[in-house]
Amino acid sequence: MARLGARLLVRDLTQLATPAAGPVPRRGVALAAVEVIDDAFVLCVGEHIELVGRMRDLPAIDGDVEELDGRGLCAVPGLVDCHMHPAWGGDRVDEFSLRAAGGSYEELHASGGGILSTVRATRALGAEALHARVARHAGWLLAHGTTTWEGKSGYGLDRETELESLRAVRDAGGSPTWLGAHSVPPEHDDADAYLDFALSEVLPEAARLAVAADVFLERGAFDATQARRYLEACRDAGLALRLHGDQFTESGAIPLAVDLGARSVDHLEATGDAGVRALAASDVVGVLLPASALFLDRPMPPGRALADAGAPIALATDFNPGSAFTTSLPLVCSLACTQLHLSPEEALSAVTVNAAHVLELAGDRGRIAPGLRADLTLLDAPDWRYLAYHLAGDVVAAVVRGGSLVVRR
Ligand code: NIG
Ligand code: FE
């Protein structure tokens, strides 16, 4: 954390790119409204941005100020990963090999592998190792330019491990989401019996630790009736609502999200025209996870159709051991441009201001502007669009978080 009143001047930046000011979430033409300043500076005071502008307009600064040489670098807002599963033990590398040989993700899940194999490994970890895992994953995120992130539970599915997952996310600096309805663990007879347990035994404490609740609405997980029951109880306990929906099948996630006023519905690989229209007519953000579609060799979500229809969209990694083993939002931006046919400007808004909105943090971050948190991702590039253009490149040169330089490569 920056010392109270300490000053950091990031100077001589080749470019600075930020979503323009305006209402959130960004949609339609506003999604592409990005301001670019050539030969720019950012002055940070304490944890916040004080001034942004062109070098020729830099005022004289008296007294102590640390300087960061931005020559050859482009600044974008600190990236925001609004959909992430960082709290897990073990790995799924054997499953990865099976899938490479033709095995299907849904079949592995149905046979007790998949999510439930990670549940076994996560329960076996213990609190200390679980905290260490989440902290390690947070380090990977930061190295890829992510300064704000959401972290879901969902690999414990018992009281102790779910609550410890939420604490681990909180302690590592993330925004905790209780994914209490991720899968039905083997000690319960069915989804309804599991929800009886989760809502009576886990929700009261989870609601104190988490900001949001999430459910996997899908065949083989929870149906729309069960998802509604879970989400209504979570809403009544004060949590914001998120849904994993339309990943493999359209099972009613979008109508439910709209009806309940959810913050977001995430995945959408199976969403058709009616779903696109319903989201566009609502304030629910569609969170697109193209790295997950790539990793599972599934169809990409209809990003271009959603953007053209005026739906608010965000992009996220979906980092987890089974369906998306990546912490790179720059890679997600590359996929957004090449596979979803979004522009670099739309992708930038989707991983900054709109992702911050999904986490209810857009008042404080997601753009580079005076008064906002001094979170900057500095790209080793002559043009800020290298964020998406440099496919799997080593594009992040430095990261400033809360006014302090926390990564320098
Ligand atoms: O968002 N789809 C549900 N949950 C995760 C995957 C979890 C896993 O495979 O471990 C997802 O893709
Ligand atoms: Fe997910």
Coordinates of C-alpha atoms and ligand atoms in Angstrom, one line a residue:
M1 CA 0.0 0.0 0.0
A2 CA 1.3 3.5 -0.8
R3 CA 2.2 5.7 2.1
L4 CA -0.4 8.3 2.9
G5 CA 0.4 11.2 0.6
A6 CA 3.3 9.5 -1.1
R7 CA 3.6 10.5 -4.7
L8 CA 4.4 8.5 -7.8
L9 CA 4.8 10.1 -11.2
V10 CA 4.6 7.7 -14.2
R11 CA 6.1 9.9 -16.9
D12 CA 6.8 9.8 -20.7
L13 CA 4.4 7.0 -21.4
T14 CA 4.2 6.3 -25.1
Q15 CA 0.4 6.0 -24.8
L16 CA -2.3 5.9 -22.2
A17 CA -5.6 4.3 -23.0
T18 CA -8.7 4.3 -20.8
P19 CA -12.4 3.8 -21.2
A20 CA -14.0 7.2 -21.4
A21 CA -16.2 8.6 -18.6
G22 CA -19.9 7.6 -18.7
P23 CA -22.6 5.5 -17.2
V24 CA -22.0 1.8 -16.3
P25 CA -22.3 -0.8 -17.5
R26 CA -20.9 0.2 -20.9
R27 CA -23.1 -1.0 -23.9
G28 CA -23.6 -0.3 -27.6
V29 CA -21.2 2.4 -29.0
A30 CA -20.2 3.4 -25.5
L31 CA -18.5 0.0 -25.1
A32 CA -15.9 1.1 -27.6
A33 CA -15.4 4.6 -26.2
V34 CA -11.7 4.6 -25.3
E35 CA -9.6 7.7 -24.9
V36 CA -6.0 7.6 -26.0
I37 CA -3.4 10.1 -24.9
D38 CA 0.0 10.1 -26.6
D39 CA 3.1 11.0 -24.6
A40 CA 1.3 10.9 -21.3
F41 CA 1.8 11.1 -17.6
V42 CA -0.1 9.9 -14.5
L43 CA 0.5 11.4 -11.1
C44 CA -0.6 9.2 -8.2
V45 CA -0.9 10.6 -4.6
G46 CA -1.3 7.9 -1.9
E47 CA -3.6 5.2 -3.3
H48 CA -5.4 7.5 -5.8
I49 CA -4.8 9.2 -9.2
E50 CA -4.4 12.9 -8.8
L51 CA -3.8 14.0 -12.4
V52 CA -3.6 12.6 -15.9
G53 CA -2.5 14.4 -19.1
R54 CA 0.1 15.0 -21.8
M55 CA 3.7 15.5 -20.8
R56 CA 3.7 19.0 -22.3
D57 CA 1.0 19.9 -19.7
L58 CA 2.8 18.4 -16.7
P59 CA 2.8 21.0 -14.0
A60 CA 5.9 21.7 -11.9
I61 CA 5.9 19.4 -8.8
D62 CA 7.5 20.5 -5.6
G63 CA 8.8 18.2 -2.9
D64 CA 9.3 14.5 -2.9
V65 CA 8.0 12.5 -5.8
E66 CA 9.1 9.1 -7.0
E67 CA 9.4 8.8 -10.8
L68 CA 8.7 5.8 -13.0
D69 CA 10.1 6.0 -16.5
G70 CA 7.3 5.2 -19.0
R71 CA 9.3 5.4 -22.2
G72 CA 8.4 2.5 -24.5
L73 CA 5.4 1.6 -22.3
C74 CA 1.6 2.1 -22.7
A75 CA -0.7 2.4 -19.7
V76 CA -4.1 0.9 -19.4
P77 CA -6.3 0.6 -16.2
G78 CA -5.3 -2.2 -13.8
L79 CA -7.2 -5.2 -15.3
V80 CA -10.2 -6.6 -13.5
D81 CA -10.9 -10.3 -13.5
C82 CA -14.6 -10.6 -12.5
H83 CA -14.9 -14.5 -12.8
M84 CA -12.3 -16.7 -11.2
H85 CA -12.1 -19.9 -9.2
P86 CA -8.8 -19.6 -7.3
A87 CA -9.5 -21.8 -4.3
W88 CA -8.6 -25.4 -5.1
G89 CA -6.2 -28.3 -4.3
G90 CA -4.6 -30.9 -6.6
D91 CA -4.8 -30.4 -10.3
R92 CA -6.6 -31.9 -13.3
V93 CA -3.6 -32.6 -15.5
D94 CA -4.6 -36.3 -15.9
E95 CA -8.0 -35.2 -17.0
F96 CA -6.4 -32.8 -19.4
S97 CA -4.6 -35.7 -21.0
L98 CA -7.8 -37.7 -21.2
R99 CA -9.6 -34.8 -22.9
A100 CA -6.7 -34.4 -25.3
A101 CA -7.3 -38.1 -26.2
G102 CA -10.9 -37.4 -26.9
G103 CA -12.6 -37.7 -23.5
S104 CA -15.5 -35.3 -22.9
Y105 CA -15.6 -32.8 -20.0
E106 CA -19.3 -33.5 -19.2
E107 CA -18.7 -37.3 -19.2
L108 CA -15.7 -37.0 -16.9
H109 CA -17.9 -34.8 -14.6
A110 CA -20.8 -37.3 -14.6
S111 CA -18.4 -40.2 -13.7
G112 CA -17.3 -38.5 -10.5
G113 CA -14.2 -36.8 -12.0
G114 CA -14.2 -33.2 -13.0
I115 CA -15.4 -30.8 -10.4
L116 CA -15.8 -33.5 -7.8
S117 CA -12.2 -34.7 -8.1
T118 CA -11.1 -31.2 -7.3
V119 CA -13.6 -31.1 -4.3
R120 CA -11.8 -34.2 -2.9
A121 CA -8.4 -32.6 -3.3
T122 CA -9.5 -29.3 -1.9
R123 CA -11.0 -30.8 1.2
A124 CA -7.8 -32.7 1.8
L125 CA -5.6 -29.5 1.7
G126 CA -6.2 -28.0 5.1
A127 CA -6.6 -24.3 5.8
E128 CA -3.0 -23.2 5.7
A129 CA -2.3 -24.9 2.3
L130 CA -5.5 -23.5 0.9
H131 CA -4.6 -20.0 1.8
A132 CA -1.1 -20.5 0.3
R133 CA -2.7 -21.8 -3.0
V134 CA -5.0 -18.8 -3.3
A135 CA -2.1 -16.4 -2.5
R136 CA 0.0 -18.1 -5.2
H137 CA -2.8 -17.8 -7.7
A138 CA -3.1 -14.1 -6.8
G139 CA 0.6 -13.6 -7.7
W140 CA 0.0 -15.2 -11.1
L141 CA -2.9 -12.8 -11.7
L142 CA -0.8 -9.7 -10.7
A143 CA 2.0 -10.8 -13.1
H144 CA -0.6 -10.7 -15.9
G145 CA -1.7 -7.2 -15.0
T146 CA -4.8 -8.0 -12.9
T147 CA -5.1 -5.7 -9.9
T148 CA -8.7 -6.5 -8.9
W149 CA -10.3 -10.0 -9.0
E150 CA -13.2 -12.0 -7.8
G151 CA -12.6 -15.4 -6.2
K152 CA -15.3 -18.1 -5.9
S153 CA -15.5 -20.9 -3.5
G154 CA -17.2 -24.0 -4.8
Y155 CA -14.5 -26.7 -4.4
G156 CA -15.3 -27.4 -0.8
L157 CA -19.1 -27.9 -0.7
D158 CA -18.9 -28.7 3.0
R159 CA -19.2 -26.0 5.6
E160 CA -15.6 -25.8 6.7
T161 CA -13.9 -25.8 3.3
E162 CA -16.4 -23.4 1.7
L163 CA -15.9 -20.8 4.5
E164 CA -12.2 -21.3 4.5
S165 CA -12.1 -20.7 0.7
L166 CA -14.0 -17.4 1.2
R167 CA -11.5 -16.4 3.9
A168 CA -8.6 -17.3 1.7
V169 CA -9.9 -15.1 -1.1
R170 CA -10.6 -12.2 1.2
D171 CA -7.1 -12.5 2.8
A172 CA -5.4 -12.6 -0.6
G173 CA -7.2 -9.3 -1.6
G174 CA -9.9 -10.7 -3.8
S175 CA -13.7 -10.2 -3.8
P176 CA -15.2 -13.4 -2.4
T177 CA -18.2 -15.1 -4.1
W178 CA -19.9 -18.1 -2.5
L179 CA -20.4 -20.6 -5.2
G180 CA -22.2 -22.9 -2.8
A181 CA -24.2 -24.5 -5.6
H182 CA -21.4 -25.7 -7.9
S183 CA -22.0 -29.4 -7.8
V184 CA -23.7 -31.9 -5.5
P185 CA -21.1 -33.6 -3.3
P186 CA -21.4 -37.4 -2.7
E187 CA -22.5 -37.3 0.9
H188 CA -25.9 -35.8 -0.1
D189 CA -28.6 -37.8 -1.9
D190 CA -29.6 -35.2 -4.4
A191 CA -29.4 -31.5 -5.3
D192 CA -32.4 -30.6 -3.1
A193 CA -31.0 -32.4 -0.1
Y194 CA -27.7 -30.6 -0.6
L195 CA -29.4 -27.2 -0.9
D196 CA -31.2 -27.9 2.4
F197 CA -27.8 -28.3 4.0
A198 CA -26.0 -25.5 2.3
L199 CA -28.7 -22.9 2.9
S200 CA -29.3 -23.8 6.6
E201 CA -25.7 -24.6 7.6
V202 CA -23.4 -22.5 5.3
L203 CA -25.3 -19.5 4.1
P204 CA -25.5 -17.6 7.4
E205 CA -21.7 -17.4 7.7
A206 CA -21.0 -17.3 4.0
A207 CA -23.2 -14.1 3.7
R208 CA -20.9 -12.4 6.2
L209 CA -17.7 -13.3 4.3
A210 CA -18.9 -13.0 0.6
V211 CA -20.0 -10.2 -1.6
A212 CA -21.9 -12.3 -4.1
A213 CA -23.4 -15.8 -4.6
D214 CA -23.2 -18.0 -7.7
V215 CA -24.8 -21.2 -9.0
F216 CA -23.9 -23.6 -11.8
L217 CA -27.3 -23.9 -13.7
E218 CA -26.7 -26.8 -16.0
R219 CA -27.8 -30.4 -16.7
G220 CA -25.9 -32.5 -14.3
A221 CA -25.6 -29.7 -11.7
F222 CA -28.6 -27.5 -10.6
D223 CA -31.8 -26.9 -12.6
A224 CA -33.7 -23.6 -12.8
T225 CA -36.0 -24.3 -9.9
Q226 CA -33.1 -25.3 -7.6
A227 CA -31.1 -22.3 -8.8
R228 CA -34.0 -19.9 -8.1
R229 CA -34.3 -21.4 -4.6
Y230 CA -30.6 -20.9 -3.9
L231 CA -30.3 -17.4 -5.3
E232 CA -33.5 -16.1 -3.6
A233 CA -32.1 -17.3 -0.2
C234 CA -28.8 -15.7 -1.0
R235 CA -30.4 -12.4 -2.1
D236 CA -32.4 -12.3 1.1
A237 CA -29.2 -12.7 3.0
G238 CA -27.8 -9.6 1.3
L239 CA -25.6 -11.1 -1.4
A240 CA -25.4 -9.9 -5.0
L241 CA -26.3 -12.7 -7.5
R242 CA -24.3 -14.3 -10.3
L243 CA -25.0 -17.4 -12.4
H244 CA -23.0 -19.8 -14.5
G245 CA -25.5 -20.3 -17.3
D246 CA -25.9 -21.5 -20.9
Q247 CA -22.4 -23.2 -20.8
F248 CA -23.6 -26.4 -22.5
T249 CA -27.3 -26.1 -22.7
E250 CA -29.9 -23.2 -22.6
S251 CA -31.5 -24.2 -19.3
G252 CA -33.3 -20.9 -18.3
A253 CA -30.3 -19.0 -16.8
I254 CA -31.0 -15.7 -18.7
P255 CA -34.7 -15.4 -17.8
L256 CA -33.9 -16.3 -14.2
A257 CA -31.0 -13.8 -14.0
V258 CA -33.2 -11.0 -15.5
D259 CA -36.1 -11.9 -13.2
L260 CA -33.9 -11.8 -10.1
G261 CA -32.0 -8.7 -11.1
A262 CA -28.7 -10.6 -11.0
R263 CA -25.4 -8.8 -11.6
S264 CA -24.3 -11.1 -14.3
V265 CA -24.9 -14.3 -16.1
D266 CA -21.6 -16.0 -17.2
H267 CA -20.4 -18.4 -19.9
L268 CA -23.3 -18.1 -22.6
E269 CA -21.6 -20.5 -25.1
A270 CA -25.0 -22.0 -25.8
T271 CA -27.0 -18.8 -25.9
G272 CA -29.3 -18.3 -28.9
D273 CA -31.0 -15.2 -30.4
A274 CA -33.8 -15.0 -27.8
G275 CA -31.2 -15.0 -25.0
V276 CA -29.2 -12.3 -26.8
R277 CA -32.3 -10.1 -27.0
A278 CA -33.3 -10.7 -23.4
L279 CA -29.9 -9.7 -22.1
A280 CA -29.8 -6.6 -24.4
A281 CA -33.1 -5.5 -22.9
S282 CA -31.8 -5.9 -19.3
D283 CA -29.1 -4.5 -17.0
V284 CA -27.6 -8.0 -16.4
V285 CA -24.0 -8.2 -17.6
G286 CA -23.1 -11.1 -19.9
V287 CA -19.7 -12.3 -18.7
L288 CA -17.9 -14.0 -21.6
L289 CA -15.2 -16.6 -20.9
P290 CA -13.5 -17.4 -24.2
A291 CA -10.5 -19.1 -22.6
S292 CA -12.9 -21.7 -21.1
A293 CA -14.5 -22.3 -24.5
L294 CA -11.0 -22.7 -26.1
F295 CA -9.7 -25.0 -23.3
L296 CA -12.8 -27.3 -23.6
D297 CA -12.9 -27.0 -27.4
R298 CA -16.5 -25.7 -27.2
P299 CA -18.3 -23.1 -29.4
M300 CA -17.4 -19.5 -28.5
P301 CA -20.1 -17.3 -26.9
P302 CA -21.9 -14.9 -29.2
G303 CA -19.9 -11.9 -28.2
R304 CA -20.4 -9.9 -31.4
A305 CA -24.2 -10.5 -31.5
L306 CA -24.4 -9.4 -27.8
A307 CA -22.4 -6.2 -28.4
D308 CA -24.3 -5.4 -31.5
A309 CA -27.7 -5.9 -29.7
G310 CA -26.5 -3.5 -27.0
A311 CA -26.1 -6.0 -24.2
P312 CA -23.6 -5.0 -21.5
I313 CA -20.7 -7.5 -21.6
A314 CA -17.6 -8.2 -19.6
L315 CA -14.7 -10.6 -20.2
A316 CA -13.0 -12.8 -17.6
T317 CA -10.5 -15.7 -17.4
D318 CA -12.7 -18.3 -15.5
F319 CA -9.4 -19.5 -14.1
N320 CA -9.9 -23.0 -12.6
P321 CA -8.1 -26.4 -12.9
G322 CA -10.6 -28.1 -15.1
S323 CA -12.1 -25.8 -17.8
A324 CA -9.7 -22.8 -17.9
F325 CA -6.2 -23.1 -16.5
T326 CA -5.1 -19.6 -17.3
T327 CA -4.7 -16.3 -15.3
S328 CA -4.1 -14.1 -18.3
L329 CA -6.6 -11.4 -19.2
P330 CA -4.4 -10.2 -22.1
L331 CA -4.8 -13.7 -23.6
V332 CA -8.6 -13.4 -23.0
C333 CA -8.5 -10.0 -24.9
S334 CA -6.7 -11.7 -27.8
L335 CA -9.4 -14.4 -27.9
A336 CA -12.1 -11.7 -27.7
C337 CA -10.8 -9.9 -30.8
T338 CA -9.9 -13.0 -32.8
Q339 CA -12.7 -15.4 -31.8
L340 CA -15.6 -13.1 -30.6
H341 CA -14.8 -10.4 -33.1
L342 CA -14.8 -7.6 -30.5
S343 CA -12.6 -4.6 -31.2
P344 CA -9.6 -4.0 -28.9
E345 CA -11.5 -1.0 -27.5
E346 CA -14.5 -3.1 -26.6
A347 CA -12.3 -5.8 -25.1
L348 CA -10.5 -3.1 -23.0
S349 CA -13.9 -1.8 -21.6
A350 CA -14.9 -5.4 -20.9
V351 CA -11.9 -6.2 -18.8
T352 CA -11.8 -2.9 -16.9
V353 CA -14.9 -0.7 -16.3
N354 CA -17.6 -3.3 -17.0
A355 CA -15.8 -6.0 -15.0
A356 CA -15.5 -3.6 -12.1
H357 CA -19.2 -2.9 -12.4
V358 CA -19.9 -6.7 -12.1
L359 CA -18.0 -6.5 -8.8
E360 CA -19.8 -3.3 -7.7
L361 CA -16.5 -1.5 -7.8
A362 CA -16.9 0.8 -10.8
G363 CA -17.2 3.9 -8.7
D364 CA -13.6 3.4 -7.6
R365 CA -11.7 1.7 -10.4
G366 CA -11.7 0.4 -14.0
R367 CA -10.6 3.7 -15.7
I368 CA -7.6 6.0 -15.4
A369 CA -9.0 9.3 -14.1
P370 CA -8.4 11.7 -11.2
G371 CA -10.0 10.4 -8.0
L372 CA -10.0 6.7 -8.9
R373 CA -7.6 4.1 -7.4
A374 CA -4.1 4.3 -8.8
D375 CA -4.2 0.9 -10.5
L376 CA -2.2 0.8 -13.8
T377 CA -1.0 -2.0 -16.0
L378 CA 2.0 -0.9 -18.1
L379 CA 2.5 -2.7 -21.4
D380 CA 5.8 -3.2 -23.1
A381 CA 4.4 -2.1 -26.4
P382 CA 4.4 0.9 -28.9
D383 CA 0.6 0.9 -29.0
W384 CA -1.9 0.0 -26.2
R385 CA -3.7 -2.5 -28.5
Y386 CA -0.8 -4.9 -28.1
L387 CA -2.8 -5.9 -25.0
A388 CA -4.8 -8.0 -27.4
Y389 CA -2.5 -8.1 -30.4
H390 CA 0.5 -9.8 -28.8
L391 CA -1.0 -13.3 -28.5
A392 CA 0.3 -15.0 -25.3
G393 CA 3.1 -12.4 -25.4
D394 CA 5.1 -11.1 -22.5
V395 CA 3.2 -7.9 -22.7
V396 CA 2.9 -6.7 -19.0
A397 CA 6.1 -4.8 -18.1
A398 CA 5.0 -3.3 -14.8
V399 CA 2.0 -3.0 -12.5
V400 CA 1.0 -0.1 -10.1
R401 CA -1.6 -1.0 -7.5
G402 CA -3.0 1.5 -5.1
G403 CA -0.2 4.0 -6.0
S404 CA 2.7 1.5 -5.5
L405 CA 4.8 -0.2 -8.0
V406 CA 4.2 -3.9 -7.3
V407 CA 5.5 -5.6 -10.5
R408 CA 8.5 -4.6 -12.6
R409 CA 10.0 -6.8 -15.3
Ligands
NIG1 O1 -16.9 -22.0 -14.8 N1 -18.9 -24.7 -15.1 C1 -18.7 -24.7 -13.9 N2 -17.6 -24.3 -13.2 C2 -16.3 -24.0 -13.8 C3 -15.5 -25.2 -14.1 C4 -15.2 -26.0 -12.9 C5 -14.2 -27.2 -13.1 O2 -14.2 -27.8 -14.2 O3 -13.6 -27.5 -12.1 C6 -16.4 -23.2 -15.0 O4 -16.1 -23.5 -16.1
FE2 FE -16.6 -20.4 -13.8

